[in-house]
Short mmCIF file of C-alpha atoms and ligand atoms in Angstrom, two decimals:
data_model
loop_
_atom_site.label_atom_id
_atom_site.label_comp_id
_atom_site.label_asym_id
_atom_site.label_seq_id
_atom_site.Cartn_x
_atom_site.Cartn_y
_atom_site.Cartn_z
CA MET A 6 0.00 0.00 0.00
CA ALA A 7 1.33 3.41 -0.91
CA THR A 8 1.92 5.80 1.95
CA VAL A 9 1.84 9.58 2.04
CA ASN A 10 4.28 12.18 3.25
CA ASP A 11 2.90 12.44 6.80
CA ASN A 12 4.44 15.88 7.16
CA TYR A 13 1.62 17.26 5.01
CA LEU A 14 -0.82 16.08 7.67
CA LYS A 15 0.81 18.44 10.16
CA LEU A 16 -0.25 21.50 8.11
CA LYS A 17 -2.81 23.41 10.14
CA ALA A 18 -5.06 24.79 7.43
CA GLY A 19 -5.25 25.28 3.69
CA TYR A 20 -2.76 27.73 2.21
CA LEU A 21 -3.84 31.22 3.29
CA PHE A 22 -4.76 32.78 -0.06
CA PRO A 23 -6.85 29.88 -1.44
CA GLU A 24 -8.65 29.86 1.95
CA ILE A 25 -9.45 33.56 1.56
CA ALA A 26 -10.57 32.97 -2.05
CA ARG A 27 -12.86 30.17 -0.82
CA ARG A 28 -14.56 32.47 1.71
CA VAL A 29 -14.84 35.31 -0.80
CA ASN A 30 -16.30 33.01 -3.47
CA ALA A 31 -18.89 31.70 -0.99
CA PHE A 32 -19.84 35.29 -0.13
CA ALA A 33 -20.00 36.26 -3.82
CA GLN A 34 -22.27 33.30 -4.59
CA ALA A 35 -24.63 34.25 -1.78
CA ASN A 36 -24.46 37.94 -2.75
CA PRO A 37 -24.07 38.01 -6.53
CA ASP A 38 -24.59 41.78 -6.79
CA ALA A 39 -22.07 42.75 -4.10
CA PRO A 40 -19.41 45.03 -5.67
CA ILE A 41 -16.42 43.22 -4.13
CA ILE A 42 -13.02 44.94 -4.15
CA ARG A 43 -10.06 42.61 -3.62
CA LEU A 44 -7.15 44.04 -1.65
CA GLY A 45 -6.17 40.65 -0.26
CA ILE A 46 -3.60 38.65 -2.20
CA GLY A 47 -0.72 40.75 -3.49
CA ASP A 48 -1.53 40.15 -7.13
CA VAL A 49 -0.88 42.93 -9.63
CA THR A 50 -3.71 44.39 -11.70
CA GLU A 51 -2.10 46.77 -14.20
CA PRO A 52 -1.01 45.67 -17.70
CA LEU A 53 2.50 44.46 -18.50
CA PRO A 54 4.88 47.28 -19.47
CA GLU A 55 4.88 48.03 -23.20
CA ALA A 56 8.62 47.27 -23.52
CA CYS A 57 8.08 43.78 -22.09
CA ARG A 58 5.06 43.12 -24.30
CA GLN A 59 6.89 44.17 -27.46
CA ALA A 60 9.89 42.02 -26.53
CA MET A 61 7.60 39.03 -25.97
CA ILE A 62 5.83 39.60 -29.29
CA LYS A 63 9.19 39.71 -31.03
CA ALA A 64 10.22 36.52 -29.20
CA VAL A 65 7.05 34.77 -30.41
CA GLU A 66 8.05 35.74 -33.96
CA ASP A 67 11.56 34.36 -33.31
CA MET A 68 9.96 31.05 -32.41
CA GLY A 69 8.31 31.00 -35.85
CA ASP A 70 11.66 31.43 -37.59
CA ARG A 71 13.70 28.25 -38.01
CA SER A 72 16.99 30.11 -37.60
CA LEU A 73 15.94 31.80 -34.32
CA PHE A 74 13.76 29.04 -32.87
CA LYS A 75 14.68 27.90 -29.33
CA GLY A 76 14.08 24.53 -27.74
CA TYR A 77 15.30 23.79 -24.20
CA GLY A 78 17.13 26.78 -22.81
CA PRO A 79 19.84 26.69 -20.14
CA GLU A 80 18.34 25.54 -16.82
CA GLN A 81 20.03 28.53 -15.17
CA GLY A 82 18.44 31.04 -17.58
CA TYR A 83 19.80 32.63 -20.76
CA GLU A 84 23.11 34.36 -20.28
CA TRP A 85 21.91 37.58 -21.94
CA LEU A 86 19.28 37.92 -19.20
CA ARG A 87 21.60 36.92 -16.34
CA GLU A 88 24.22 39.43 -17.53
CA LYS A 89 21.67 42.26 -17.48
CA ILE A 90 20.40 41.29 -14.05
CA ALA A 91 23.92 41.13 -12.65
CA LYS A 92 24.84 44.52 -14.11
CA HIS A 93 21.68 46.52 -13.34
CA ASP A 94 20.36 44.93 -10.14
CA PHE A 95 23.63 44.19 -8.41
CA GLN A 96 26.88 45.59 -9.87
CA ALA A 97 25.31 49.06 -10.38
CA ARG A 98 24.63 49.11 -6.62
CA GLY A 99 28.13 48.01 -5.72
CA CYS A 100 27.25 44.33 -5.15
CA GLU A 101 29.86 41.83 -6.28
CA ILE A 102 27.48 39.44 -8.00
CA ASP A 103 28.41 37.68 -11.21
CA ALA A 104 25.94 36.52 -13.88
CA SER A 105 26.99 32.92 -13.25
CA GLU A 106 25.68 33.20 -9.67
CA ILE A 107 22.15 34.04 -10.88
CA PHE A 108 19.54 31.35 -11.49
CA VAL A 109 16.47 32.50 -13.44
CA SER A 110 13.31 30.71 -12.31
CA ASP A 111 9.54 30.78 -12.54
CA GLY A 112 8.94 32.29 -9.11
CA SER A 113 10.33 33.29 -5.74
CA LYS A 114 7.56 31.37 -4.01
CA CYS A 115 8.81 28.12 -5.59
CA ASP A 116 12.46 28.96 -5.01
CA THR A 117 12.05 29.86 -1.34
CA GLY A 118 10.41 26.46 -0.87
CA ASN A 119 12.68 24.44 -3.16
CA ILE A 120 15.89 25.80 -1.66
CA LEU A 121 15.29 23.60 1.39
CA GLU A 122 16.12 20.55 -0.74
CA ILE A 123 19.82 21.34 -0.64
CA PHE A 124 19.90 21.70 3.17
CA GLY A 125 19.92 19.02 5.84
CA HIS A 126 16.99 18.24 8.12
CA ASP A 127 18.94 18.91 11.29
CA ASN A 128 19.19 22.70 10.89
CA THR A 129 17.72 25.09 13.44
CA ILE A 130 15.47 27.35 11.37
CA ALA A 131 14.21 30.80 12.32
CA VAL A 132 11.28 32.72 10.89
CA THR A 133 9.73 35.98 11.93
CA ASP A 134 6.21 36.02 13.32
CA PRO A 135 4.21 37.20 11.37
CA VAL A 136 5.81 35.82 8.20
CA TYR A 137 5.08 34.95 4.56
CA PRO A 138 3.43 31.53 5.14
CA VAL A 139 5.37 29.75 2.38
CA TYR A 140 8.54 29.73 4.51
CA VAL A 141 6.81 27.89 7.34
CA ASP A 142 4.64 25.53 5.30
CA THR A 143 7.52 24.36 3.09
CA ASN A 144 9.55 23.52 6.19
CA VAL A 145 6.61 21.52 7.53
CA MET A 146 6.29 19.67 4.20
CA ALA A 147 10.03 18.97 4.20
CA GLY A 148 9.81 17.37 7.64
CA ASN A 149 11.87 20.08 9.32
CA THR A 150 9.30 20.64 12.09
CA GLY A 151 7.22 18.80 14.64
CA GLU A 152 3.51 19.31 15.20
CA ALA A 153 1.83 22.69 15.60
CA ASN A 154 0.55 23.90 18.98
CA ASP A 155 -2.78 25.68 19.57
CA ARG A 156 -1.31 28.96 18.36
CA GLY A 157 -0.28 27.29 15.09
CA GLU A 158 3.43 27.41 15.99
CA TYR A 159 5.38 24.37 14.81
CA ALA A 160 7.73 22.59 17.18
CA GLY A 161 11.33 22.93 16.09
CA LEU A 162 11.04 26.35 14.43
CA VAL A 163 12.43 29.43 16.15
CA TYR A 164 9.89 32.24 15.95
CA LEU A 165 11.26 35.79 16.06
CA PRO A 166 8.38 38.10 17.01
CA ILE A 167 7.99 41.35 15.10
CA SER A 168 5.69 44.11 16.27
CA ALA A 169 5.33 47.87 16.44
CA GLU A 170 7.72 47.80 19.44
CA ASN A 171 10.65 46.61 17.28
CA ASN A 172 9.50 48.42 14.09
CA PHE A 173 8.53 45.02 12.71
CA THR A 174 12.20 44.06 12.48
CA ALA A 175 13.23 40.97 14.44
CA GLU A 176 15.83 41.20 17.19
CA ILE A 177 19.02 39.32 16.41
CA PRO A 178 18.48 36.00 18.26
CA SER A 179 20.45 35.25 21.39
CA GLN A 180 20.59 31.59 20.39
CA LYS A 181 22.38 30.12 17.36
CA VAL A 182 20.24 29.35 14.31
CA ASP A 183 21.45 27.72 11.10
CA LEU A 184 18.95 29.14 8.61
CA VAL A 185 16.93 32.34 8.87
CA TYR A 186 14.38 33.90 6.54
CA LEU A 187 14.40 37.69 6.20
CA CYS A 188 12.04 39.55 3.86
CA PHE A 189 12.50 43.26 3.09
CA PRO A 190 10.49 45.26 2.19
CA ASN A 191 8.49 43.01 4.40
CA ASN A 192 5.54 40.90 3.48
CA PRO A 193 3.16 41.24 5.35
CA THR A 194 4.03 44.31 7.48
CA GLY A 195 5.55 46.63 4.85
CA ALA A 196 8.54 47.28 7.16
CA VAL A 197 11.96 48.07 5.70
CA ALA A 198 15.51 47.29 6.80
CA THR A 199 18.34 49.77 7.12
CA LYS A 200 21.91 48.92 6.14
CA GLU A 201 22.90 48.91 9.81
CA TYR A 202 20.17 46.41 10.60
CA LEU A 203 21.16 44.05 7.80
CA LYS A 204 24.81 44.40 8.77
CA ALA A 205 23.94 43.16 12.26
CA TRP A 206 22.37 40.06 10.66
CA VAL A 207 25.34 39.50 8.36
CA ASP A 208 27.71 39.79 11.34
CA TYR A 209 25.57 37.34 13.30
CA ALA A 210 25.40 34.94 10.34
CA LYS A 211 29.13 35.00 9.78
CA ALA A 212 29.85 34.44 13.48
CA ASN A 213 27.45 31.48 13.69
CA GLY A 214 27.73 29.82 10.27
CA THR A 215 24.12 30.84 9.56
CA ILE A 216 22.70 31.09 6.04
CA ILE A 217 20.28 33.99 5.50
CA PHE A 218 17.47 33.46 2.99
CA PHE A 219 16.85 37.06 1.90
CA ASP A 220 13.55 37.56 0.11
CA ALA A 221 13.79 40.81 -1.86
CA ALA A 222 10.67 40.30 -4.00
CA TYR A 223 9.53 43.85 -3.18
CA GLU A 224 12.90 45.64 -3.52
CA ALA A 225 11.60 47.86 -6.37
CA TYR A 226 9.34 49.57 -3.82
CA VAL A 227 12.30 51.00 -1.92
CA THR A 228 12.39 54.63 -3.00
CA ASP A 229 14.49 55.87 -0.07
CA GLU A 230 18.00 55.75 -1.52
CA SER A 231 19.58 55.32 1.91
CA LEU A 232 17.91 51.90 2.26
CA PRO A 233 19.47 48.73 0.82
CA ARG A 234 17.66 46.89 -1.97
CA SER A 235 19.87 43.82 -1.85
CA ILE A 236 21.54 42.09 1.07
CA TYR A 237 24.72 42.02 -1.04
CA GLU A 238 25.02 45.78 -0.44
CA ILE A 239 26.27 44.66 2.96
CA GLU A 240 29.90 43.63 3.11
CA GLY A 241 30.32 39.94 3.84
CA ALA A 242 26.82 38.95 2.65
CA ARG A 243 28.30 36.93 -0.23
CA ASP A 244 29.52 34.49 2.41
CA CYS A 245 26.23 34.03 4.24
CA ALA A 246 23.19 34.91 2.10
CA ILE A 247 21.02 33.62 -0.71
CA GLU A 248 18.77 36.26 -2.26
CA PHE A 249 15.41 35.76 -3.97
CA ARG A 250 14.01 38.31 -6.42
CA SER A 251 11.08 38.49 -8.76
CA PHE A 252 9.73 40.27 -11.84
CA SER A 253 6.21 39.81 -10.42
CA LYS A 254 5.88 42.95 -8.39
CA ASN A 255 8.10 45.38 -10.32
CA ALA A 256 7.01 44.47 -13.86
CA GLY A 257 3.66 42.77 -13.28
CA PHE A 258 4.82 39.22 -14.08
CA THR A 259 2.65 37.38 -11.51
CA GLY A 260 0.84 35.61 -14.34
CA THR A 261 3.78 35.55 -16.73
CA ARG A 262 6.23 34.00 -14.20
CA CYS A 263 9.85 35.03 -13.96
CA ALA A 264 12.12 35.40 -10.94
CA LEU A 265 15.69 34.79 -9.91
CA THR A 266 17.72 33.39 -7.08
CA VAL A 267 21.30 34.40 -6.33
CA VAL A 268 23.60 31.78 -4.86
CA PRO A 269 27.11 33.23 -4.53
CA LYS A 270 29.90 30.81 -5.34
CA THR A 271 31.61 31.73 -2.06
CA LEU A 272 28.73 30.35 -0.02
CA THR A 273 29.27 27.04 1.77
CA ALA A 274 27.59 24.84 4.36
CA LYS A 275 28.72 21.68 6.13
CA ALA A 276 28.29 18.10 4.94
CA SER A 277 27.67 15.49 7.64
CA ASP A 278 31.38 14.52 7.48
CA GLY A 279 32.27 18.10 8.46
CA SER A 280 33.55 19.17 5.04
CA ASP A 281 32.54 22.47 3.42
CA VAL A 282 30.27 22.15 0.40
CA GLU A 283 29.59 24.91 -2.14
CA LEU A 284 25.87 25.63 -2.14
CA TRP A 285 26.06 26.93 -5.74
CA LYS A 286 27.03 23.45 -6.93
CA LEU A 287 24.13 21.82 -5.12
CA TRP A 288 21.56 24.35 -6.34
CA ASN A 289 22.92 24.08 -9.87
CA ARG A 290 22.59 20.29 -9.64
CA ARG A 291 19.07 20.59 -8.28
CA GLN A 292 17.94 23.03 -10.97
CA SER A 293 19.59 21.08 -13.82
CA THR A 294 17.78 17.94 -12.67
CA LYS A 295 14.35 19.25 -11.72
CA PHE A 296 13.88 22.40 -13.80
CA ASN A 297 14.03 23.13 -17.52
CA GLY A 298 14.15 26.89 -17.33
CA VAL A 299 11.70 29.71 -17.96
CA SER A 300 10.35 30.05 -21.50
CA TYR A 301 12.44 31.99 -24.03
CA ILE A 302 9.50 34.34 -24.64
CA VAL A 303 9.15 35.24 -20.96
CA GLN A 304 12.90 35.71 -20.50
CA ARG A 305 12.95 38.11 -23.47
CA GLY A 306 10.12 40.01 -21.75
CA ALA A 307 12.14 40.12 -18.51
CA GLU A 308 15.22 41.31 -20.39
CA ALA A 309 13.22 44.29 -21.68
CA VAL A 310 12.80 45.47 -18.07
CA TYR A 311 16.44 46.59 -18.31
CA SER A 312 16.02 48.66 -21.50
CA GLU A 313 15.71 52.43 -21.12
CA GLU A 314 11.98 52.33 -21.88
CA GLY A 315 11.53 49.29 -19.64
CA GLN A 316 13.18 51.04 -16.70
CA ALA A 317 10.95 54.10 -17.15
CA GLN A 318 7.82 51.96 -17.48
CA ILE A 319 8.45 49.83 -14.40
CA LYS A 320 9.15 53.00 -12.42
CA THR A 321 5.75 54.34 -13.45
CA LEU A 322 4.13 51.04 -12.48
CA VAL A 323 5.78 50.86 -9.06
CA ASN A 324 4.98 54.53 -8.39
CA PHE A 325 1.36 53.84 -9.28
CA TYR A 326 1.07 51.12 -6.63
CA LEU A 327 3.05 53.22 -4.13
CA GLU A 328 0.55 56.04 -4.61
CA ASN A 329 -2.23 53.53 -3.89
CA ALA A 330 -0.38 52.54 -0.70
CA LYS A 331 -0.13 56.20 0.29
CA ILE A 332 -3.87 56.70 -0.20
CA ILE A 333 -4.63 53.62 1.93
CA ARG A 334 -2.21 54.71 4.64
CA GLU A 335 -3.43 58.30 4.78
CA GLN A 336 -7.14 57.51 4.70
CA LEU A 337 -6.95 54.83 7.37
CA THR A 338 -4.74 57.00 9.58
CA ALA A 339 -7.20 59.90 9.23
CA ALA A 340 -9.96 57.50 10.26
CA GLY A 341 -8.08 56.89 13.51
CA LEU A 342 -6.64 53.45 12.77
CA SER A 343 -3.06 52.50 13.67
CA VAL A 344 -1.32 51.95 10.37
CA TYR A 345 2.19 50.68 9.49
CA GLY A 346 4.18 50.07 6.30
CA GLY A 347 3.06 51.20 2.87
CA VAL A 348 5.87 53.74 2.41
CA ASN A 349 8.64 51.78 0.69
CA ALA A 350 6.35 48.79 0.32
CA PRO A 351 3.06 47.84 -1.37
CA TYR A 352 1.53 46.46 1.84
CA VAL A 353 -0.19 48.38 4.61
CA TRP A 354 -0.42 46.68 8.00
CA VAL A 355 -3.33 47.84 10.13
CA LYS A 356 -4.29 47.24 13.77
CA THR A 357 -7.85 45.98 13.73
CA PRO A 358 -10.30 48.42 15.33
CA ASN A 359 -12.21 47.76 18.57
CA GLY A 360 -10.05 44.77 19.50
CA LEU A 361 -11.56 42.63 16.72
CA SER A 362 -9.72 39.44 15.83
CA SER A 363 -8.11 39.37 12.39
CA TRP A 364 -10.69 36.97 10.94
CA ASP A 365 -13.63 38.85 12.57
CA PHE A 366 -12.38 42.04 10.93
CA PHE A 367 -11.99 40.15 7.63
CA ASP A 368 -15.62 38.97 7.82
CA LYS A 369 -16.86 42.43 8.81
CA LEU A 370 -15.00 44.13 6.02
CA LEU A 371 -16.28 41.61 3.51
CA ASN A 372 -19.89 41.68 4.70
CA VAL A 373 -20.23 45.39 5.50
CA CYS A 374 -17.86 47.03 2.99
CA ASN A 375 -17.49 44.26 0.40
CA VAL A 376 -13.73 44.75 0.66
CA VAL A 377 -11.29 41.85 0.90
CA GLY A 378 -8.03 42.08 2.85
CA THR A 379 -5.79 39.51 4.50
CA PRO A 380 -6.15 38.59 8.19
CA GLY A 381 -2.88 39.19 10.02
CA SER A 382 -3.27 35.94 11.96
CA GLY A 383 -2.91 34.07 8.66
CA PHE A 384 0.76 35.11 8.74
CA GLY A 385 1.36 33.76 12.24
CA ALA A 386 0.17 33.98 15.84
CA ALA A 387 1.76 37.42 16.38
CA GLY A 388 -0.26 38.75 13.43
CA GLU A 389 -3.48 38.28 15.42
CA GLY A 390 -5.28 41.61 15.80
CA TYR A 391 -3.75 42.94 12.58
CA PHE A 392 -4.87 43.08 8.98
CA ARG A 393 -2.96 43.46 5.71
CA ILE A 394 -4.23 45.65 2.89
CA SER A 395 -2.57 45.32 -0.50
CA ALA A 396 -1.99 48.32 -2.76
CA PHE A 397 -2.21 46.16 -5.87
CA ASN A 398 -5.41 47.32 -7.53
CA SER A 399 -6.77 50.07 -9.75
CA ARG A 400 -6.84 53.63 -8.36
CA GLU A 401 -10.60 53.66 -8.66
CA ASN A 402 -10.96 50.49 -6.56
CA VAL A 403 -8.50 51.68 -3.91
CA VAL A 404 -10.26 55.04 -3.54
CA GLU A 405 -13.67 53.38 -3.41
CA ALA A 406 -12.51 50.76 -0.88
CA MET A 407 -11.11 53.46 1.42
CA LYS A 408 -14.36 55.43 1.13
CA ARG A 409 -16.33 52.40 2.21
CA ILE A 410 -13.99 51.44 5.07
CA THR A 411 -13.62 54.94 6.53
CA ALA A 412 -17.41 55.42 6.43
CA LYS A 413 -17.92 52.36 8.63
CA PHE A 414 -14.90 52.25 10.97
C1 MLT B 29 0.94 37.81 -1.02
O1 MLT B 29 -0.18 38.26 -1.13
O2 MLT B 29 1.52 37.68 0.06
C2 MLT B 29 1.62 37.47 -2.29
O3 MLT B 29 0.71 36.99 -3.20
C3 MLT B 29 2.75 36.62 -2.10
C4 MLT B 29 3.21 35.97 -3.34
O4 MLT B 29 3.59 36.68 -4.27
O5 MLT B 29 3.19 34.74 -3.38
#
């Protein structure tokens, strides 16, 4: 008789966003005329930049020309794309990252989960609380945790609480951890990290042999030039950090799929015999075996992000969503709510009014205002009593949603 991976049975609930979609669909079925506005999942709404579209159209034409046609591409991504990423995203900001250290993929969500395959099961793993649920759930699936307690905290994980008291930036742990997930600009709280803060983590990681998983999916939203956009802006990070990036939130590729992971060749971890192993080699082996690369057409679209027009167009796109975030922040603050994030980030993190639980506020907002957000408790126990509002929507919908919310709360 076949058996299942029992670790899946430890998962507390369905994945957060499908669970929200299920509740919203049930509401929509019961209330077919309700004008629902979705500010829940961080999915983009505005069209792909023109430069990307034109590049993809041209790439489709290439595929119809025998001399330009492409079959399997390199599993690591085409070199012409990796070179542009290395130059614009890293070297231009003083980061010593080479194109050969970049792996193009179909998403940061997949990569942040898949990366666990090249690590042992005996690592001590730290996550912030609240946190992007993928980091926790993929560790549960991989068998890196025990069972969850009543608060939904899994045995074996180290939870680093983040709250208004620490500006939603975790304290450096007093204990030694082997792997730690950091996400800046932060999903879900919209918090940002200063260079000094990241340096403290890099120093800690180097002193303890820790590997930092740095999720920079929202780096394009950092408009304050004093703030780092990559962990490799911090000296020494090449020796302790893997960075995840995406074209989803800067260029609207959530449906198109393109991302990248940086694994510096200087990065090592221990084998069970005590020897140092290059993580680049393991990730390269993993990707060459289990992944056949992102489509040529999509990679050409991603390449166009780095053209002059592409750069201008993604700036306009990011500024559009940032303006939405500003409207959300200002309107909710004026209504007397405690509001965080949304400045160098597309997410606004709100304290629920009148002591409502996160899910009670979710239900109220859906039923009374027909507005969908994300309950903070879905990101971890410490998110209870908070609510995340995404700036990814049309201006009209954001303005209308704020009108409805501020009229009722
Ligand atoms: C979110 O809403 O947190 C995002 O959809 C995360 C993601 O891009 O997977």
